[in-house]
Amino acid sequence: MTAVAATAPAPWAAATGRSAGPERERRLRAVPEPGEGGRREGDPRGAQVARHVLVVDDEASMRTLCRINLELAGFEVSEAADGAEALERAREQDVDLILLDVMLPDIGGHEVAEQLAADERTRNLPVAFLSARAAHEDLRRGYRLGAVDYITKPFDPVGLGERVQDIVGRIERGESERFRAARLAELED
Amino acid sequence: MRVQMLNQETGIRGYLITGSDASLEPYRSGRLGVSRDLAALRQLSRRRPEIGPAVASSRRLVGRIERFYRRQIALVDQGGKGPERAQRNVFAGKLLFDRFRTSSDQLTAQANEIISAARTSQRRTFWSTLALALIAGLTAAGIALWLLLSVPRRIWSLYDVERELRESAERGARASRSLEHVDDAVILLDGEGVVRYWNPAATAYLGPAEADALDRPLREVVPEAPLVEEALDREGSGAVLPVGRGGAERWLVARETRFPEGRVLVLQDVTGERELERTRSEFLATASHELRTPLAAVYGAVRTLRREDRPSDPKLDRQLLEMIETEAHRLAEIVEQILVSTEVDRGSIPLRPEACDIRELCESAIESTRVRAPAGIELSLDAPAGLVVQTDPSRLRQVVVNLLDNAVKYSPEGGHVGLRIAEQDGSFAIEVADEGLGIPHEEQGRIFEKFVRLDPEMRRGVGGSGLGLYISHELVERMGGRLRVQSEPGRGSTFTVHLPR
């Protein structure tokens, strides 16, 4: 467990010396000081920065629905249709959160998460799983890989915006690790 | 005897008169007769001592008479005054003879008595013998009757007993014979758990031959016996257990029936059913997943469309409506496939052959696939014009669309999918070739089976219900054709449909 430093804008890419295990607090990208730009024009939330979410799913319809609803919630959205594309996009280091489908045509979502964790550049990138596999075993596996959340399909895409806002909020407050541990504890029963 | 004496007398009298030797003839024969008779009487008197005195007296008298007669003969033989003297003696002789007659009468009377007594006793004996015989006869008859009645009854009852025994033995033998042939393992254990009956199926499932299993405790014969017993205790009859023999694993249902003298264990092989259940539940799982995805898309699109907090955006609206249409169509297809596969199972697909232009059919199939194919896929058609065949157009189109969809699905990197028609004598071939993932050689036999999808774990998310090729294969066979595959892993696959024209 690492110390909470949500207000100290340390770029997540600069995190060093951390253990490579899943039990580390994820960080979002560096947030420019208010007034320094990065604010969206006319953004009602004012000082908040548009967080960039990468939606990874092989189903085009799923990607589209997520994008529409996340954009309506004020997020910036990119899409990837398979694991390779996802990794490539994530390594560009402008993503705040990945919504990752487990079942992808080339490599599975779990594999993608492991590779992200293994790569220096993407180690601290928060990952939330999207999956139809909702058995306890599947959820446990996802959380053990370090997921900050596990969204089971089918879900109402209209509520996705709020859900992702919750995730981002937890990370900003440094509570995502506690949340993850709590979910795992529930599932271990 | 008297007769003999009379003969003698006659003879003497005659001699007295005639003096001729010839007259003595009766006398001589009489003497012979008398001695004979006396001998007989003597014998008789031995048997019947009561006539002894009379016999003795008769004999004495006979002796005196015969002496007298001899004297008479001598007198006659003397001549002279002899015959005169003899004549004078006749009276004395007559007296003697009378005395003899009396004695003889007595003897006769006694003899008669004896005779009559004998006769009476004879008669009595006769009657008593008869009575005895009758009684014996009746008794015998009675016994015979009784035997006649009871023995058959006894015999019948013995027959009955024997028949019952025989029937029961036959039932036992029939039961045993049936048990020899049933697929279930049947093991009879006595009160101590010792094997008393072990049928061939038990040998097949558990290993030991009958000779090795009989008269030994079950625990010695079958190492898993304690597990079986424990499972039966826990779950009661009907516990399912894995049993591995010779590298293969069988799943057996154990059922136990207890009775006072022991118990019967029946083991039923449910490996097949379990396998079927497994494939069925696998199918259900994948089918459910396959249905859920387009449903989620339809639902999500509708929900998004109905959001009141979004700005008006006709382009977005169109995009969402198109999504609903596409996904709903996909849903319908999957449901159709499931239904068709059950019909195919039942063998109740009606085929309606008609004249059909193959090129048109293939063009239509390609169009339907093109609309749904992702960007990286290039579809091409190589078909002669004017080739008309007799076939069920909707079923054949179904098959072609299925092959095209698979080709697209298994080319995740995009690539070329070619549809080619070849004309042959009396038949034609439809070929769908892709440059995608290919099929591992060991799977190439299995892919036409029900519920077989490559990558059943769905790790790679290729999707599909596992029914498309099964249905296509069955339909082609029903149409009198063949569906074959040629494939190289990593290089692509070519599916060929051969059909009669």
XYZ file of C-alpha atoms in Angstrom:
690
model
C 0.000 0.000 0.000
C 1.327 3.369 -0.892
C 0.710 6.683 0.732
C -2.125 8.759 -0.546
C -0.983 11.751 -2.546
C -3.966 12.699 -4.615
C -3.387 16.386 -4.362
C 0.261 16.102 -5.255
C 0.193 15.926 -9.036
C 2.862 13.344 -9.591
C 2.664 12.055 -13.144
C 1.851 8.395 -12.933
C 4.490 7.625 -15.481
C 7.148 8.848 -13.056
C 6.248 6.423 -10.324
C 9.368 4.494 -9.583
C 10.446 1.976 -7.042
C 6.946 0.742 -6.597
C 6.287 -2.926 -6.318
C 5.003 -4.410 -9.564
C 2.167 -6.151 -7.818
C -1.445 -5.143 -8.114
C -1.545 -3.656 -4.658
C -0.489 -0.230 -5.636
C -2.520 2.864 -5.821
C -3.296 3.852 -9.343
C -2.815 7.336 -10.461
C -4.349 9.470 -13.092
C -2.336 11.632 -15.357
C -0.871 14.824 -14.180
C -3.499 17.480 -13.835
C -2.458 20.932 -14.977
C -3.003 23.669 -12.445
C -6.246 25.521 -12.814
C -5.765 28.318 -15.163
C -3.030 26.614 -17.118
C -5.303 25.288 -19.750
C -6.441 21.781 -20.294
C -9.902 22.882 -19.462
C -12.518 22.239 -22.012
C -14.242 25.270 -23.318
C -17.581 25.668 -21.714
C -16.995 22.744 -19.441
C -19.591 23.139 -16.676
C -17.344 21.357 -14.220
C -14.914 24.178 -14.424
C -11.528 23.210 -13.155
C -11.985 19.571 -13.893
C -9.967 18.121 -16.724
C -11.570 15.894 -19.281
C -10.368 12.468 -18.445
C -9.438 10.259 -21.323
C -11.029 6.850 -21.324
C -9.945 4.071 -23.660
C -12.783 1.672 -24.422
C -11.602 -1.741 -25.538
C -14.213 -4.190 -26.886
C -14.427 -6.343 -30.022
C -18.102 -5.520 -30.458
C -18.509 -2.287 -32.388
C -21.933 -1.679 -30.931
C -20.534 -1.850 -27.415
C -17.752 0.550 -28.240
C -20.184 2.993 -29.832
C -22.630 2.931 -26.952
C -19.868 3.418 -24.398
C -18.375 6.261 -26.369
C -21.631 8.120 -26.830
C -22.584 7.915 -23.225
C -19.133 8.663 -21.848
C -18.807 11.679 -24.092
C -22.161 12.857 -22.847
C -20.702 12.587 -19.364
C -17.792 14.816 -20.312
C -15.133 12.250 -21.004
C -12.786 12.046 -23.908
C -13.076 8.617 -25.490
C -10.846 6.473 -27.665
C -11.666 3.020 -28.969
C -9.714 -0.164 -29.549
C -11.106 -3.362 -31.014
C -8.496 -5.848 -29.857
C -5.671 -6.333 -27.387
C -2.851 -5.256 -29.661
C -4.608 -2.038 -30.509
C -5.352 -1.469 -26.829
C -1.737 -1.865 -25.769
C -0.549 0.377 -28.528
C -2.996 3.101 -27.574
C -2.281 2.783 -23.874
C 1.432 3.186 -24.419
C 0.838 6.544 -26.013
C 0.470 7.662 -22.434
C -2.450 9.964 -22.812
C -5.038 7.638 -21.335
C -6.449 8.022 -17.834
C -8.499 4.852 -17.605
C -9.028 1.735 -19.662
C -12.389 0.013 -19.853
C -11.257 -3.414 -20.886
C -13.405 -6.218 -22.254
C -12.179 -9.641 -21.161
C -12.978 -11.479 -24.374
C -10.963 -10.145 -27.269
C -10.122 -11.857 -30.545
C -6.336 -11.855 -30.270
C -5.238 -11.893 -26.630
C -7.622 -11.887 -23.709
C -8.357 -8.854 -21.557
C -6.562 -10.452 -18.617
C -3.477 -10.865 -20.706
C -3.683 -7.214 -21.724
C -3.887 -6.180 -18.071
C -0.839 -8.258 -17.248
C 1.122 -6.746 -20.067
C 0.116 -3.278 -19.004
C 1.312 -4.026 -15.497
C 4.568 -5.418 -16.796
C 5.330 -2.359 -18.872
C 6.984 0.555 -17.130
C 5.062 3.003 -19.177
C 1.665 1.632 -18.266
C 2.127 0.108 -14.857
C -0.011 2.532 -12.993
C -2.701 2.880 -15.608
C -6.061 2.138 -13.977
C -7.924 -0.752 -15.546
C -11.605 -1.565 -15.169
C -12.940 -4.779 -16.677
C -16.046 -5.073 -18.754
C -17.335 -8.574 -19.002
C -20.309 -10.851 -19.376
C -18.485 -13.316 -17.158
C -19.943 -12.517 -13.810
C -19.126 -15.535 -11.693
C -17.319 -14.888 -8.429
C -14.308 -16.616 -9.836
C -14.186 -14.216 -12.760
C -14.553 -11.149 -10.568
C -11.918 -12.416 -8.175
C -9.542 -12.934 -11.028
C -10.121 -9.420 -12.335
C -9.588 -7.769 -8.972
C -6.535 -9.888 -8.263
C -5.029 -8.505 -11.450
C -5.398 -5.049 -9.933
C -8.623 -3.828 -11.494
C -10.102 -0.698 -9.989
C -13.594 -1.908 -10.896
C -15.385 -4.745 -12.634
C -18.417 -3.837 -14.704
C -20.569 -6.821 -15.603
C -22.490 -7.004 -18.836
C -25.200 -6.403 -19.569
C -25.132 -2.957 -18.120
C -27.104 0.130 -18.875
C -24.730 2.310 -20.943
C -26.686 5.380 -19.916
C -25.388 4.845 -16.380
C -21.833 4.284 -17.541
C -20.877 7.906 -17.290
C -21.747 8.055 -13.630
C -20.015 4.802 -12.907
C -16.807 5.938 -14.541
C -17.015 9.213 -12.662
C -17.145 7.195 -9.450
C -14.069 5.286 -10.481
C -12.160 8.447 -11.312
C -13.277 10.031 -8.087
C -11.967 7.089 -6.053
C -8.645 7.239 -7.781
C -8.383 10.971 -7.254
C -9.072 10.485 -3.568
C -6.603 7.618 -3.344
C -9.317 5.211 -2.296
C -9.263 2.832 -5.233
C -6.963 0.358 -3.564
C -9.155 0.188 -0.488
C -12.155 -0.297 -2.719
C -10.452 -3.123 -4.539
C -9.432 -4.850 -1.340
C -12.952 -4.537 -0.001
C -14.453 -6.080 -3.144
C -11.982 -8.955 -2.986
C -12.777 -9.577 0.656
C -16.482 -9.798 -0.170
C -15.790 -12.250 -2.961
C -13.584 -14.465 -0.865
C -16.584 -15.536 1.197
C -60.713 -152.617 0.686
C -63.970 -154.299 1.183
C -64.256 -154.607 -2.508
C -60.976 -156.444 -2.541
C -62.187 -158.706 0.201
C -65.349 -159.319 -1.655
C -63.294 -160.184 -4.634
C -61.371 -162.645 -2.544
C -64.571 -164.151 -1.259
C -65.915 -164.417 -4.722
C -62.773 -166.068 -5.775
C -62.847 -168.581 -2.934
C -66.490 -169.368 -3.455
C -65.898 -169.850 -7.030
C -62.982 -172.150 -6.338
C -64.992 -174.075 -3.887
C -67.526 -174.667 -6.523
C -65.359 -175.139 -9.538
C -62.086 -176.064 -8.030
C -60.594 -174.374 -11.033
C -57.677 -172.191 -10.679
C -59.168 -169.585 -12.907
C -61.782 -168.820 -10.325
C -59.091 -167.822 -7.943
C -58.232 -164.970 -10.117
C -60.391 -162.457 -8.216
C -58.967 -163.940 -5.015
C -55.465 -163.152 -6.066
C -56.203 -159.715 -7.327
C -58.177 -159.132 -4.192
C -55.234 -160.093 -2.032
C -53.021 -157.726 -3.914
C -55.594 -155.023 -3.658
C -56.064 -155.569 0.057
C -52.430 -155.449 0.867
C -52.250 -152.313 -1.153
C -55.170 -150.859 0.649
C -53.839 -151.901 3.989
C -50.568 -150.270 3.225
C -52.388 -147.150 2.242
C -54.476 -147.345 5.372
C -51.398 -147.816 7.465
C -49.982 -144.680 5.935
C -53.169 -142.891 6.507
C -53.254 -144.057 10.089
C -49.920 -142.508 10.617
C -51.426 -139.248 9.660
C -54.669 -139.921 11.350
C -53.931 -141.831 14.444
C -57.636 -141.935 15.400
C -58.310 -144.550 12.750
C -55.356 -146.558 13.984
C -57.392 -149.020 16.108
C -59.954 -149.514 13.355
C -57.203 -150.099 10.840
C -55.453 -152.467 13.140
C -58.634 -154.388 13.770
C -59.390 -154.516 10.050
C -55.928 -155.695 9.356
C -56.233 -158.434 11.943
C -59.531 -159.482 10.510
C -58.173 -159.362 6.999
C -55.331 -161.456 8.169
C -57.691 -164.057 9.746
C -59.862 -164.037 6.667
C -56.936 -164.496 4.413
C -55.668 -167.323 6.599
C -59.111 -168.882 6.513
C -59.172 -168.523 2.736
C -55.781 -170.090 2.463
C -57.066 -173.031 4.577
C -60.057 -173.281 2.369
C -57.891 -173.377 -0.699
C -55.728 -175.978 0.937
C -58.798 -178.062 1.775
C -60.012 -177.799 -1.782
C -56.600 -178.655 -3.037
C -56.525 -181.650 -0.651
C -59.435 -183.208 -2.420
C -61.466 -185.986 -0.950
C -63.466 -184.714 1.864
C -61.650 -181.455 1.760
C -64.037 -179.443 -0.338
C -66.862 -180.745 1.801
C -65.158 -179.489 4.869
C -64.438 -176.300 3.104
C -68.038 -175.948 2.257
C -68.960 -176.496 5.886
C -66.482 -173.761 6.840
C -68.111 -171.266 4.568
C -70.577 -170.320 7.270
C -67.753 -169.711 9.678
C -66.126 -167.813 6.961
C -69.220 -165.800 6.541
C -69.247 -164.960 10.215
C -65.667 -163.948 9.960
C -66.492 -161.963 6.946
C -69.315 -160.268 8.778
C -67.011 -159.311 11.537
C -64.699 -158.009 8.931
C -67.564 -156.237 7.356
C -68.428 -154.606 10.678
C -64.879 -153.577 11.253
C -64.624 -152.450 7.722
C -67.853 -150.564 8.139
C -66.448 -148.993 11.216
C -63.330 -148.146 9.369
C -65.384 -146.893 6.509
C -67.534 -144.930 8.877
C -64.461 -143.541 10.522
C -62.924 -142.920 7.195
C -66.081 -141.262 6.070
C -66.069 -139.265 9.218
C -62.541 -138.340 8.629
C -63.343 -137.649 5.063
C -66.358 -135.597 5.886
C -64.513 -133.945 8.701
C -61.707 -133.368 6.329
C -64.142 -132.250 3.817
C -65.802 -130.018 6.339
C -62.557 -128.739 7.509
C -61.553 -128.564 3.933
C -64.667 -126.665 3.226
C -64.092 -124.581 6.266
C -60.562 -124.033 5.256
C -61.814 -123.298 1.820
C -64.272 -120.762 3.085
C -61.913 -119.282 5.567
C -59.248 -119.196 2.946
C -61.733 -117.630 0.636
C -62.744 -115.211 3.321
C -59.124 -114.496 4.059
C -58.458 -114.158 0.422
C -61.419 -111.890 0.111
C -60.307 -109.850 3.051
C -56.801 -109.840 1.779
C -58.152 -108.987 -1.602
C -60.264 -106.210 -0.258
C -57.438 -104.973 1.876
C -55.144 -105.132 -1.055
C -57.725 -103.444 -3.169
C -58.194 -100.875 -0.496
C -54.511 -100.346 -0.212
C -54.220 -100.253 -3.931
C -57.026 -97.761 -4.151
C -55.549 -95.674 -1.465
C -52.204 -95.843 -3.127
C -53.828 -95.186 -6.422
C -55.391 -92.137 -4.965
C -52.701 -90.978 -2.657
C -49.633 -91.865 -4.583
C -50.623 -89.915 -7.622
C -51.507 -87.056 -5.339
C -48.218 -87.375 -3.670
C -46.523 -87.700 -6.986
C -48.403 -84.716 -8.292
C -47.474 -82.789 -5.250
C -43.919 -83.880 -5.749
C -44.254 -82.792 -9.331
C -45.658 -79.528 -8.074
C -42.810 -79.098 -5.670
C -40.367 -80.099 -8.329
C -42.022 -77.799 -10.810
C -41.914 -74.938 -8.385
C -38.308 -75.612 -7.676
C -37.617 -75.889 -11.344
C -39.507 -72.686 -12.102
C -37.749 -70.880 -9.343
C -34.452 -72.229 -10.572
C -35.381 -71.174 -14.081
C -36.355 -67.745 -12.855
C -33.064 -67.581 -11.104
C -31.300 -68.720 -14.222
C -33.227 -66.252 -16.365
C -32.453 -63.502 -13.914
C -28.848 -64.486 -13.886
C -28.787 -64.669 -17.670
C -30.393 -61.260 -17.967
C -27.926 -59.871 -15.514
C -25.169 -61.311 -17.644
C -26.303 -59.076 -20.472
C -27.326 -55.812 -18.838
C -25.103 -52.808 -19.199
C -25.293 -52.009 -15.516
C -22.866 -53.585 -13.088
C -24.780 -55.697 -10.593
C -23.028 -56.837 -7.444
C -24.654 -58.871 -4.704
C -23.088 -58.579 -1.281
C -23.944 -60.605 1.767
C -24.232 -59.295 5.290
C -20.453 -59.170 5.702
C -19.817 -57.301 2.486
C -18.533 -60.377 0.692
C -19.220 -60.550 -3.025
C -21.756 -63.237 -3.863
C -22.654 -62.259 -7.415
C -20.623 -60.273 -9.913
C -21.909 -59.787 -13.437
C -19.844 -59.188 -16.589
C -20.635 -55.481 -16.574
C -19.050 -55.264 -13.123
C -15.899 -56.711 -14.633
C -16.057 -54.225 -17.487
C -16.432 -51.222 -15.199
C -14.308 -52.217 -12.235
C -11.678 -54.607 -13.548
C -11.658 -57.895 -11.636
C -13.004 -61.010 -13.328
C -15.892 -62.857 -11.724
C -13.634 -65.626 -10.441
C -11.403 -63.097 -8.737
C -14.233 -61.159 -7.172
C -16.481 -63.909 -5.830
C -16.242 -64.758 -2.153
C -14.001 -61.856 -1.373
C -14.912 -58.708 0.523
C -15.811 -55.845 -1.762
C -13.163 -53.617 -0.254
C -10.481 -56.023 -1.371
C -11.803 -56.316 -4.866
C -12.494 -52.661 -5.600
C -10.151 -50.047 -4.154
C -12.774 -47.341 -4.474
C -15.252 -49.294 -2.373
C -14.895 -47.084 0.723
C -15.543 -43.982 -1.387
C -18.606 -45.574 -2.891
C -19.907 -46.540 0.525
C -19.241 -43.106 1.871
C -20.961 -41.435 -1.044
C -23.943 -43.734 -0.642
C -24.118 -42.930 3.058
C -23.925 -39.252 2.344
C -26.209 -38.927 -0.596
C -28.148 -42.131 -0.500
C -28.886 -44.112 -3.595
C -27.963 -42.371 -6.796
C -24.552 -41.012 -5.906
C -22.399 -40.301 -8.948
C -18.726 -41.168 -8.871
C -15.792 -41.127 -11.247
C -14.026 -44.440 -11.744
C -10.850 -44.617 -13.739
C -9.741 -47.841 -15.360
C -7.181 -48.386 -18.031
C -6.593 -44.708 -18.558
C -10.238 -43.968 -19.238
C -12.581 -42.367 -16.788
C -16.169 -43.464 -16.390
C -18.859 -41.771 -14.392
C -21.039 -44.255 -12.565
C -24.267 -43.821 -10.670
C -24.267 -46.098 -7.623
C -27.562 -47.401 -6.347
C -27.930 -49.638 -3.366
C -30.809 -51.793 -2.179
C -30.602 -53.314 1.238
C -32.408 -56.441 2.332
C -32.085 -58.664 5.383
C -29.490 -61.029 3.941
C -27.295 -58.431 2.344
C -27.472 -55.804 -0.365
C -27.395 -55.272 -4.102
C -25.200 -52.634 -5.678
C -26.058 -51.455 -9.152
C -23.622 -49.240 -11.026
C -24.894 -47.471 -14.114
C -22.578 -45.893 -16.628
C -23.665 -42.337 -17.202
C -20.530 -41.136 -18.909
C -22.413 -40.738 -22.145
C -25.245 -38.852 -20.567
C -22.831 -36.718 -18.655
C -20.971 -35.937 -21.815
C -24.228 -35.068 -23.488
C -25.184 -32.901 -20.553
C -21.849 -31.219 -20.709
C -22.162 -30.409 -24.392
C -25.724 -29.342 -23.874
C -24.872 -27.002 -21.026
C -21.904 -25.750 -23.001
C -24.250 -25.039 -25.857
C -26.674 -23.291 -23.554
C -23.900 -21.184 -22.117
C -22.596 -20.107 -25.479
C -26.049 -19.663 -26.921
C -27.022 -17.487 -23.976
C -23.920 -15.428 -24.377
C -24.464 -15.091 -28.067
C -28.006 -13.950 -27.505
C -27.101 -11.567 -24.741
C -24.644 -9.525 -26.735
C -26.987 -8.290 -29.434
C -29.736 -7.878 -26.863
C -27.493 -5.678 -24.773
C -26.709 -3.624 -27.845
C -30.377 -3.174 -28.712
C -31.220 -2.266 -25.162
C -28.271 0.099 -24.826
C -29.079 1.842 -28.105
C -32.685 2.381 -27.121
C -31.723 3.666 -23.703
C -29.230 6.044 -25.220
C -31.726 7.267 -27.793
C -34.179 8.021 -25.044
C -31.745 10.081 -23.010
C -33.314 13.417 -22.388
C -30.114 15.170 -21.443
C -28.455 14.883 -24.806
C -28.427 17.475 -27.516
C -30.274 16.809 -30.709
C -28.062 14.905 -33.094
C -29.698 13.293 -36.133
C -26.499 11.594 -37.256
C -26.142 9.958 -33.906
C -29.774 8.980 -33.967
C -29.339 7.281 -37.313
C -26.275 5.488 -36.089
C -28.094 4.180 -33.052
C -31.164 3.103 -35.027
C -28.947 1.250 -37.466
C -27.299 -0.464 -34.555
C -30.666 -1.596 -33.256
C -31.570 -2.996 -36.619
C -28.309 -4.844 -37.101
C -28.235 -6.320 -33.654
C -31.874 -7.309 -33.755
C -31.204 -9.072 -37.030
C -28.279 -10.860 -35.493
C -30.440 -11.927 -32.603
C -33.026 -13.282 -35.005
C -30.349 -15.227 -36.846
C -29.039 -16.881 -33.748
C -32.507 -17.840 -32.604
C -33.185 -19.192 -36.093
C -30.040 -21.264 -35.951
C -31.011 -22.741 -32.636
C -34.437 -23.653 -33.922
C -33.098 -25.097 -37.152
C -30.581 -27.204 -35.323
C -33.324 -28.787 -33.253
C -35.261 -29.488 -36.438
C -32.162 -30.942 -37.996
C -31.797 -33.136 -34.935
C -35.276 -34.399 -35.373
C -34.716 -34.872 -39.077
C -37.783 -32.900 -39.984
C -36.476 -30.258 -42.376
C -38.612 -30.018 -45.469
C -36.694 -29.390 -48.667
C -38.448 -27.777 -51.590
C -36.318 -28.109 -54.678
C -36.911 -25.800 -57.571
C -34.981 -24.430 -60.509
C -32.463 -21.993 -59.164
C -29.843 -19.744 -60.731
C -26.713 -20.310 -58.738
C -25.043 -17.046 -59.609
C -28.026 -15.049 -58.381
C -28.145 -17.025 -55.172
C -24.477 -16.444 -54.492
C -24.688 -12.766 -55.299
C -27.480 -12.392 -52.777
C -25.494 -14.320 -50.165
C -22.400 -12.205 -50.716
C -24.395 -8.995 -50.425
C -25.842 -10.049 -47.109
C -22.386 -10.855 -45.817
C -20.792 -7.729 -47.225
C -23.192 -5.514 -45.299
C -22.138 -7.070 -42.043
C -18.475 -7.620 -42.735
C -15.867 -5.400 -41.108
C -13.751 -3.056 -43.156
C -10.732 -5.236 -43.726
C -12.631 -7.954 -45.571
C -12.685 -8.184 -49.338
C -15.381 -10.372 -50.860
C -15.283 -11.701 -54.391
C -17.526 -13.884 -56.526
C -16.469 -16.142 -59.362
C -19.519 -17.841 -60.847
C -20.675 -18.735 -64.332
C -23.855 -17.116 -65.481
C -26.891 -19.122 -66.428
C -26.105 -22.166 -64.312
C -29.473 -23.400 -63.184
C -29.783 -26.297 -60.754
C -32.540 -28.079 -58.874
C -32.239 -27.246 -55.208
C -33.996 -25.639 -52.279
C -32.851 -22.044 -52.723
C -33.427 -20.762 -49.217
C -31.639 -23.718 -47.631
C -28.718 -23.516 -50.022
C -28.470 -19.776 -49.480
C -28.470 -20.442 -45.760
C -25.488 -22.749 -46.190
C -23.566 -20.313 -48.382
C -24.203 -17.414 -46.002
C -23.039 -19.560 -43.109
C -19.795 -20.435 -44.894
C -19.215 -16.801 -45.833
C -19.912 -15.621 -42.287
C -17.472 -18.136 -40.911
C -14.839 -17.073 -43.409
C -15.238 -13.469 -42.281
C -15.369 -14.395 -38.605
C -12.199 -16.424 -38.797
C -10.300 -13.713 -40.653
C -9.923 -11.258 -37.793
C -7.051 -9.532 -39.518
C -9.194 -8.964 -42.562
C -8.279 -10.426 -45.942
C -9.817 -11.933 -48.976
C -12.856 -14.173 -48.919
C -13.613 -15.786 -52.247
C -16.838 -17.464 -53.378
C -16.337 -19.652 -56.411
C -18.686 -21.885 -58.386
C -17.388 -24.768 -60.437
C -19.473 -26.717 -62.904
C -19.083 -30.459 -63.195
C -20.765 -33.301 -64.983
C -24.078 -33.845 -63.269
C -22.990 -31.829 -60.266
C -21.596 -28.516 -59.180
C -19.355 -27.193 -56.437
C -19.489 -24.060 -54.302
C -16.205 -23.066 -52.761
C -15.664 -20.499 -49.991
C -12.012 -19.725 -49.360
C -10.517 -17.447 -46.739
C -7.035 -16.427 -45.696
C -7.710 -16.389 -42.006
C -6.879 -18.416 -38.946
C -7.264 -21.844 -40.475
C -8.281 -24.947 -38.580
C -5.896 -27.236 -36.682
C -5.711 -30.645 -38.315
C -6.959 -32.495 -35.277
C -10.091 -30.341 -35.201
C -10.948 -30.670 -38.878
C -13.071 -33.725 -38.219
C -14.905 -32.216 -35.308
C -16.011 -28.899 -36.698
C -19.151 -30.320 -38.296
C -20.352 -31.667 -34.995
C -22.968 -29.986 -32.901
C -21.860 -27.316 -30.491
C -18.259 -27.534 -31.584
C -16.711 -24.152 -31.853
C -13.038 -23.729 -32.171
C -12.010 -21.984 -29.030
C -14.956 -23.104 -26.897
C -13.510 -21.234 -23.957
C -14.263 -18.112 -25.948
C -10.972 -16.718 -24.968
C -10.589 -15.291 -28.376
C -14.114 -14.022 -28.625
C -14.733 -15.393 -32.082
C -18.306 -16.028 -31.147
C -20.905 -18.165 -32.858
C -23.167 -20.786 -31.434
C -21.288 -23.785 -32.709
C -24.274 -24.771 -34.783
C -23.679 -23.138 -38.143
C -21.459 -25.799 -39.660
C -23.461 -28.577 -38.096
C -26.622 -27.256 -39.699
C -24.897 -26.614 -43.010
C -23.432 -30.069 -43.073
C -26.762 -31.715 -42.295
C -28.583 -29.643 -44.878
C -26.058 -30.446 -47.594
C -26.291 -34.149 -46.800
C -30.090 -33.930 -46.909
C -29.795 -32.307 -50.305
C -27.771 -35.256 -51.499
C -24.383 -33.538 -51.420
C -21.143 -33.323 -49.460
C -19.527 -30.559 -47.441
C -15.759 -30.783 -47.061
C -13.015 -28.614 -45.662
C -9.397 -28.102 -46.503
C -7.389 -25.987 -44.158
C -3.915 -25.016 -43.114
C -3.550 -23.399 -39.671
C -2.461 -19.810 -40.077
C -3.015 -19.874 -43.830
C -6.757 -20.095 -44.177
C -9.540 -22.531 -45.006
C -11.541 -23.588 -48.013
C -14.988 -25.094 -47.586
C -16.448 -26.906 -50.576
C -20.054 -27.912 -51.149
C -20.648 -30.587 -53.791
C -24.207 -30.952 -54.954
C -26.034 -32.805 -57.701
C -27.601 -30.652 -60.366
